[in-house]
Short mmCIF file of C-alpha atoms in Angstrom, two decimals:
data_model
loop_
_atom_site.label_atom_id
_atom_site.label_comp_id
_atom_site.label_asym_id
_atom_site.label_seq_id
_atom_site.Cartn_x
_atom_site.Cartn_y
_atom_site.Cartn_z
CA MET A 1 75.80 156.65 119.66
CA HIS A 2 74.64 156.88 123.25
CA GLY A 3 73.82 154.07 125.68
CA GLU A 4 72.76 153.99 129.32
CA TYR A 5 72.44 151.16 131.80
CA LYS A 6 71.77 151.20 135.51
CA VAL A 7 73.69 148.39 137.14
CA PRO A 8 71.20 146.38 139.27
CA GLY A 9 71.70 147.54 142.85
CA GLY A 10 74.34 149.99 141.61
CA LYS A 11 74.79 153.17 139.62
CA LEU A 12 74.17 154.53 136.14
CA VAL A 13 76.71 153.83 133.40
CA VAL A 14 76.69 156.07 130.31
CA VAL A 15 78.62 155.31 127.13
CA ASP A 16 79.09 157.56 124.10
CA LEU A 17 80.88 156.13 121.08
CA GLU A 18 81.28 156.04 117.33
CA THR A 19 82.05 153.13 114.99
CA ARG A 20 84.69 153.02 112.26
CA ASP A 21 85.44 150.09 109.98
CA GLY A 22 83.44 147.70 112.13
CA ALA A 23 85.11 148.69 115.43
CA LEU A 24 84.38 150.95 118.39
CA ALA A 25 85.92 154.42 118.29
CA ASP A 26 85.94 157.60 120.39
CA VAL A 27 84.60 155.69 123.39
CA ARG A 28 83.81 157.69 126.51
CA VAL A 29 82.45 156.02 129.66
CA ALA A 30 80.84 158.15 132.38
CA GLY A 31 78.29 157.88 135.18
CA ASP A 32 77.53 158.46 138.85
CA PHE A 33 79.56 155.45 139.99
CA PHE A 34 82.73 155.48 142.14
CA LEU A 35 86.04 154.32 140.74
CA GLU A 36 89.60 154.26 142.06
CA PRO A 37 92.23 155.11 140.95
CA ASP A 38 91.34 158.04 138.68
CA GLU A 39 93.31 156.69 135.74
CA ALA A 40 91.10 153.58 135.66
CA ILE A 41 88.46 155.47 133.68
CA LEU A 42 91.01 156.17 130.93
CA ALA A 43 92.05 152.54 130.95
CA ILE A 44 88.41 151.54 130.44
CA ASP A 45 88.04 153.86 127.44
CA ARG A 46 91.28 152.60 125.89
CA ALA A 47 90.26 148.96 126.41
CA LEU A 48 87.07 149.49 124.45
CA GLU A 49 88.70 151.35 121.56
CA GLY A 50 89.02 149.10 118.54
CA ALA A 51 86.78 146.33 119.87
CA PRO A 52 84.77 144.70 117.06
CA VAL A 53 81.20 145.98 117.05
CA ASP A 54 79.83 142.43 117.38
CA THR A 55 81.67 141.77 120.67
CA ASP A 56 79.13 140.75 123.30
CA ALA A 57 78.92 142.28 126.78
CA SER A 58 81.01 139.51 128.35
CA GLY A 59 83.73 139.95 125.75
CA LEU A 60 83.82 143.70 126.33
CA ALA A 61 84.02 143.13 130.09
CA ALA A 62 86.98 140.79 129.57
CA ARG A 63 88.84 143.48 127.60
CA ILE A 64 88.25 145.95 130.42
CA ASP A 65 89.27 143.48 133.15
CA ALA A 66 92.57 142.86 131.37
CA ALA A 67 93.32 146.59 131.10
CA LEU A 68 92.43 147.85 134.59
CA PRO A 69 95.31 149.06 136.79
CA PRO A 70 96.24 146.78 139.71
CA GLY A 71 94.16 147.47 142.80
CA THR A 72 91.24 149.05 140.91
CA GLU A 73 88.11 149.41 143.05
CA MET A 74 84.62 149.82 141.62
CA TYR A 75 81.56 150.93 143.59
CA GLY A 76 78.17 150.76 141.93
CA LEU A 77 79.87 149.67 138.72
CA THR A 78 80.82 146.40 137.04
CA THR A 79 82.77 145.72 133.89
CA GLU A 80 79.82 143.62 132.67
CA GLY A 81 77.58 146.66 133.23
CA ILE A 82 79.86 148.77 131.05
CA GLY A 83 79.65 146.10 128.36
CA VAL A 84 75.85 146.17 128.51
CA ALA A 85 75.84 149.98 128.17
CA VAL A 86 78.02 149.66 125.06
CA ARG A 87 75.68 147.05 123.56
CA ARG A 88 72.69 149.32 124.25
CA ALA A 89 74.43 152.21 122.50
CA LEU A 90 75.10 150.06 119.45
CA ALA A 91 71.49 148.81 119.43
CA HIS A 92 70.09 152.37 119.67
CA ALA A 93 68.22 151.39 122.83
CA THR A 94 65.77 153.80 124.40
CA ASP A 95 65.57 154.84 128.05
CA TRP A 96 62.67 154.91 130.52
CA THR A 97 62.53 158.70 130.36
CA ASP A 98 62.14 158.69 126.57
CA TYR A 99 58.47 157.72 126.98
CA ASP A 100 55.24 159.16 128.35
CA TRP A 101 54.23 156.35 130.70
CA GLN A 102 50.59 155.61 131.40
CA LEU A 103 49.07 154.07 134.54
CA ILE A 104 46.11 151.68 134.41
CA HIS A 105 44.66 150.78 137.80
CA GLU A 106 41.05 149.74 137.36
CA PRO A 107 38.41 147.78 139.35
CA PRO A 108 38.72 143.99 139.79
CA GLN A 109 38.63 141.79 136.71
CA SER A 110 38.22 138.06 136.27
CA PRO A 111 41.42 135.98 136.00
CA ALA A 112 40.77 135.10 132.34
CA LEU A 113 40.19 138.76 131.46
CA HIS A 114 43.47 139.74 133.13
CA MET A 115 45.30 137.22 130.93
CA ALA A 116 43.61 138.65 127.85
CA LEU A 117 44.30 142.27 128.80
CA ASP A 118 48.01 141.53 129.05
CA GLU A 119 48.04 140.12 125.53
CA VAL A 120 45.93 142.90 124.03
CA LEU A 121 47.75 145.80 125.69
CA THR A 122 51.17 144.42 124.75
CA ALA A 123 50.03 144.02 121.13
CA GLU A 124 48.88 147.65 121.20
CA VAL A 125 52.29 148.80 122.45
CA ALA A 126 53.99 146.75 119.72
CA ALA A 127 51.74 148.40 117.12
CA GLY A 128 52.54 151.88 118.44
CA ARG A 129 48.91 152.59 119.36
CA ARG A 130 49.52 152.60 123.13
CA PRO A 131 52.32 154.16 125.17
CA PRO A 132 54.38 152.03 127.55
CA THR A 133 52.09 151.17 130.44
CA LEU A 134 52.22 150.26 134.11
CA ARG A 135 49.09 148.20 134.81
CA VAL A 136 48.30 147.38 138.43
CA TRP A 137 45.86 144.50 138.70
CA GLU A 138 42.90 144.05 141.01
CA TRP A 139 41.70 140.46 141.14
CA GLY A 140 38.01 139.57 140.92
CA ALA A 141 38.43 136.01 142.20
CA PRO A 142 41.01 133.63 143.71
CA ALA A 143 43.07 132.01 141.00
CA VAL A 144 45.97 129.78 140.11
CA VAL A 145 47.81 131.15 137.08
CA ILE A 146 50.08 128.58 135.49
CA GLY A 147 52.92 129.33 133.09
CA SER A 148 52.55 128.85 129.37
CA PHE A 149 54.50 125.58 129.33
CA GLN A 150 53.53 124.02 132.65
CA SER A 151 51.59 120.79 132.92
CA LEU A 152 48.15 121.46 134.36
CA ARG A 153 47.90 118.18 136.26
CA ASN A 154 51.43 118.47 137.61
CA GLU A 155 50.85 121.94 139.04
CA VAL A 156 47.29 122.01 140.36
CA ASP A 157 45.16 119.72 142.50
CA PRO A 158 41.78 120.23 140.78
CA GLU A 159 39.70 118.97 143.71
CA ALA A 160 41.45 121.28 146.16
CA ALA A 161 41.18 124.22 143.75
CA GLU A 162 37.42 123.67 143.40
CA ARG A 163 36.99 123.19 147.15
CA HIS A 164 38.70 126.51 147.89
CA GLY A 165 37.00 128.38 145.04
CA PHE A 166 40.08 128.91 142.84
CA GLN A 167 39.83 129.43 139.11
CA VAL A 168 42.69 128.01 137.06
CA VAL A 169 43.98 129.95 134.05
CA ARG A 170 47.07 129.77 131.84
CA ARG A 171 49.05 132.89 130.88
CA ILE A 172 51.07 133.51 127.71
CA SER A 173 54.43 133.85 129.50
CA GLY A 174 56.58 131.05 130.86
CA GLY A 175 57.62 130.49 134.45
CA GLY A 176 55.90 128.94 137.42
CA ALA A 177 52.46 128.93 138.98
CA MET A 178 51.05 132.01 140.74
CA PHE A 179 48.79 131.51 143.76
CA ILE A 180 46.33 134.40 143.86
CA GLU A 181 44.06 135.58 146.65
CA PRO A 182 42.70 139.05 145.82
CA GLY A 183 43.46 140.73 149.16
CA ASN A 184 46.80 139.00 149.58
CA THR A 185 48.37 139.61 146.18
CA ILE A 186 49.94 142.56 144.35
CA THR A 187 50.31 142.07 140.60
CA TYR A 188 51.53 144.48 137.94
CA SER A 189 52.33 144.37 134.23
CA LEU A 190 54.72 146.41 132.11
CA PRO A 191 53.93 146.21 128.38
CA VAL A 192 56.95 148.05 126.92
CA PRO A 193 58.51 148.65 123.50
CA ASP A 194 61.22 146.23 122.52
CA ALA A 195 63.59 149.19 122.13
CA LEU A 196 63.65 149.66 125.92
CA VAL A 197 65.48 146.36 126.44
CA GLN A 198 67.67 146.41 123.33
CA GLY A 199 71.23 145.39 124.10
CA LEU A 200 70.19 143.47 127.20
CA SER A 201 70.33 139.72 127.52
CA PHE A 202 67.08 137.95 128.37
CA THR A 203 68.35 137.53 131.94
CA ASP A 204 69.45 141.15 132.33
CA SER A 205 66.12 142.45 131.06
CA TYR A 206 64.34 140.96 134.07
CA ALA A 207 66.46 142.86 136.59
CA TYR A 208 66.37 146.02 134.44
CA LEU A 209 62.57 146.14 134.23
CA ASP A 210 62.16 145.63 137.97
CA ASP A 211 64.91 147.90 139.26
CA TRP A 212 62.31 150.58 140.05
CA VAL A 213 60.36 148.27 142.34
CA LEU A 214 63.50 147.38 144.29
CA GLY A 215 63.87 151.11 144.95
CA ALA A 216 60.23 151.37 146.00
CA LEU A 217 60.63 148.45 148.39
CA GLY A 218 63.78 150.04 149.81
CA ASP A 219 61.83 153.21 150.55
CA MET A 220 59.43 151.04 152.56
CA GLY A 221 62.28 149.55 154.57
CA VAL A 222 62.53 146.29 152.62
CA LYS A 223 66.02 145.45 151.39
CA ALA A 224 65.33 143.42 148.28
CA TRP A 225 67.37 142.20 145.33
CA TYR A 226 66.87 140.34 142.07
CA GLN A 227 67.65 136.64 142.25
CA PRO A 228 68.14 135.30 138.71
CA LEU A 229 66.29 134.40 136.72
CA ASN A 230 63.01 135.83 137.90
CA ASP A 231 62.65 136.16 141.69
CA ILE A 232 62.65 139.22 143.93
CA ALA A 233 64.10 138.13 147.26
CA THR A 234 65.01 139.40 150.72
CA ASP A 235 66.98 137.96 153.62
CA ALA A 236 63.67 136.58 154.92
CA GLY A 237 62.70 134.84 151.67
CA LYS A 238 61.18 135.29 148.24
CA ILE A 239 58.50 137.99 147.92
CA ALA A 240 57.80 138.05 144.18
CA GLY A 241 58.24 136.27 140.87
CA ALA A 242 58.37 137.70 137.34
CA ALA A 243 57.67 136.37 133.86
CA GLN A 244 58.04 137.72 130.33
CA LYS A 245 56.65 137.28 126.84
CA ARG A 246 58.21 138.78 123.70
CA MET A 247 55.99 139.92 120.82
CA VAL A 248 57.60 140.39 117.42
CA THR A 249 54.69 142.03 115.58
CA GLY A 250 54.93 145.70 114.63
CA GLU A 251 57.88 147.38 116.33
CA GLY A 252 58.03 144.59 118.89
CA ALA A 253 57.14 144.68 122.56
CA VAL A 254 57.89 142.91 125.82
CA LEU A 255 55.30 141.92 128.39
CA HIS A 256 56.87 141.83 131.85
CA HIS A 257 54.58 140.98 134.74
CA VAL A 258 55.16 140.35 138.43
CA THR A 259 53.14 138.84 141.26
CA MET A 260 54.09 139.82 144.80
CA ALA A 261 52.95 138.11 147.99
CA TYR A 262 51.42 140.73 150.29
CA ASP A 263 50.13 137.97 152.57
CA ILE A 264 49.60 134.28 152.04
CA ASP A 265 47.68 131.33 153.38
CA ALA A 266 50.50 128.79 153.10
CA ASP A 267 48.34 125.82 154.10
CA LYS A 268 45.81 126.62 151.40
CA MET A 269 48.56 127.21 148.82
CA THR A 270 50.21 123.86 149.46
CA ASP A 271 46.79 122.19 149.30
CA VAL A 272 45.95 123.72 145.90
CA LEU A 273 49.40 123.64 144.29
CA ARG A 274 51.39 120.47 143.78
CA ILE A 275 54.67 121.91 145.03
CA GLY A 276 57.07 118.99 144.86
CA ARG A 277 60.30 118.36 146.68
CA GLU A 278 62.33 118.68 143.48
CA LYS A 279 60.99 122.18 142.80
CA LEU A 280 61.71 123.32 146.33
CA SER A 281 65.15 121.73 146.50
CA ASP A 282 66.77 124.13 144.03
CA LYS A 283 65.59 127.04 146.17
CA GLY A 284 67.51 125.76 149.18
CA THR A 285 64.33 125.47 151.25
CA LYS A 286 62.32 122.70 152.85
CA SER A 287 58.81 124.12 152.64
CA ALA A 288 56.66 126.62 150.77
CA ARG A 289 56.24 128.59 153.99
CA LYS A 290 59.97 129.27 154.06
CA ARG A 291 60.08 130.13 150.37
CA VAL A 292 57.65 133.06 150.56
CA ASP A 293 57.86 135.93 153.05
CA PRO A 294 54.95 138.34 152.51
CA LEU A 295 55.15 142.10 152.24
CA ARG A 296 52.57 142.60 154.95
CA ARG A 297 54.98 141.42 157.62
CA GLN A 298 58.02 143.13 156.12
CA THR A 299 56.43 146.56 155.57
CA GLY A 300 53.76 146.73 158.27
CA LEU A 301 51.64 148.66 155.74
CA PRO A 302 48.14 148.00 154.35
CA ARG A 303 48.12 146.50 150.87
CA GLU A 304 46.65 149.69 149.40
CA ALA A 305 49.48 151.75 150.92
CA VAL A 306 52.11 149.42 149.44
CA ILE A 307 50.55 149.79 145.98
CA GLU A 308 50.27 153.57 146.38
CA ARG A 309 53.94 153.84 147.31
CA MET A 310 54.99 151.64 144.41
CA ILE A 311 53.06 153.79 141.95
CA GLY A 312 54.48 156.94 143.54
CA SER A 313 58.02 155.63 143.20
CA PHE A 314 57.51 154.85 139.52
CA ARG A 315 55.99 158.30 138.92
CA ASP A 316 58.89 160.04 140.67
CA ARG A 317 61.43 158.18 138.55
CA TYR A 318 59.91 158.22 135.10
CA GLY A 319 56.69 160.24 135.11
CA LEU A 320 53.27 158.60 134.96
CA SER A 321 49.89 159.88 133.80
CA ASP A 322 46.57 158.27 134.67
CA GLY A 323 45.04 156.25 131.85
CA ARG A 324 42.50 153.55 131.21
CA VAL A 325 41.77 150.56 129.06
CA THR A 326 39.99 151.87 125.98
CA GLU A 327 36.61 150.51 124.91
CA GLU A 328 38.21 148.89 121.87
CA GLU A 329 40.93 147.25 123.96
CA MET A 330 38.40 145.99 126.49
CA GLY A 331 36.17 144.62 123.74
CA ARG A 332 39.04 142.69 122.20
CA ALA A 333 40.14 141.44 125.62
CA LYS A 334 36.67 140.15 126.45
CA GLU A 335 36.53 138.31 123.14
CA LEU A 336 39.96 136.81 123.78
CA ALA A 337 39.01 135.79 127.32
CA ALA A 338 35.97 133.95 126.01
CA ALA A 339 37.66 132.36 122.99
CA LYS A 340 41.02 131.51 124.54
CA PHE A 341 41.85 132.14 128.18
CA GLY A 342 38.52 130.97 129.57
CA THR A 343 38.54 127.70 127.63
CA ARG A 344 39.55 124.24 128.74
CA GLU A 345 41.40 123.81 125.44
CA TRP A 346 43.86 126.60 126.30
CA THR A 347 44.13 125.94 130.01
CA ALA A 348 44.88 122.25 129.44
CA ARG A 349 47.00 122.70 126.31
CA VAL A 350 49.79 121.05 128.31
CA PRO A 351 47.67 118.46 130.15
#
C-alpha cells in the first residue's frame, strides 16, 4: 500500500506498507523533508511497525513521538503528517497527479446558476461522468451567498441589499456569508472524487485542497497560510474563505469552493451584511475592514492577472486541460437554478 501527503506549508511525506493480522508491517517512510539525526527515520519506521490498522493519525503520531531520539529536529515534516500519510495508504487514497484535470472558465453567470452548477458538476464527478475540475467563476451580478445553515435575516439586511443591487442566494455548503462584487471577487470550485481526500480528517482536507493556491499566492509575493477551519490568511488579514459539501452518491465526491477578496468596498459590505460583534470577536478583530485584506493591494496585479497566475500554478503542478460545461450539464443547472436556488423557499429555508 502506498500513501502520500504534503504537509501544509511543508514537504511531501510518502509511506509504503503492508498489513498482517490487523497490524502495520514493512513500513517505510520517505519524502523530501529534512530530518536530524539520520537514525530518526529508522525510529519512525520501527514505531509504526505493529500498530493496529485502525489507529488514527493522532495515535500514530503519538507512537512516533515516543520513539524519536532525543534532540530530533524535523523540517517540513510533522509526526501528525506521517500519520495522515499512513491513513491515506490504508484507505487507498488517490493523488492529484492520478487524474486528468479539466479547467472551466466561462463567461459570467447569475448567482443562482453558479450555485446550481456547483451541485450538478459535483454530482457528475461522483457519477464518474466528469473528471476532477477546477472551475473559475465569473459573476454576472453582485450577490450575497449565505451558507446552507445560516439564518437569512441574521446575515443580510434586505433593504440594504436591494438598495445596492445585491441578489441573495443560498449555497449547498456550510460556512459563512460571501460578499460578492463581480470585479472585486475571485471564486473557484474544485469538484473532486472522494478518493482524493481519503484518509484525511474533515479539517485536514481543507488545507490539502487549497495547498496549491498558497503556492500560487507565494509566487505572487503573498505569504499566506491556512487558518483552520476554512480561512486563507496573511499577516495583513484574511484574504479568502472556503466551504465544502460531501456527496455520497456514486463513487462519492467533494465540492470545495473558495471566495477570495481581490478588492472590497468595506462600507457597502457592512451595510449589506449583519456582521455582529460576536462573529468578529473570535477573529481577534474590531471591524470588518481589519478582517479582510484584499489581493489587489497585496499583489499589485490586475484581477485577470491574479486569476491567470493561479490557473498557471495549478497547471504546472497537476496538469490542466481546457474544458467546458456540457449542454446537458448546463440544461440541468438551469432547471435547478429555477426550481431551487432562485426560489424564496430555498433561500429562506432557514429564515
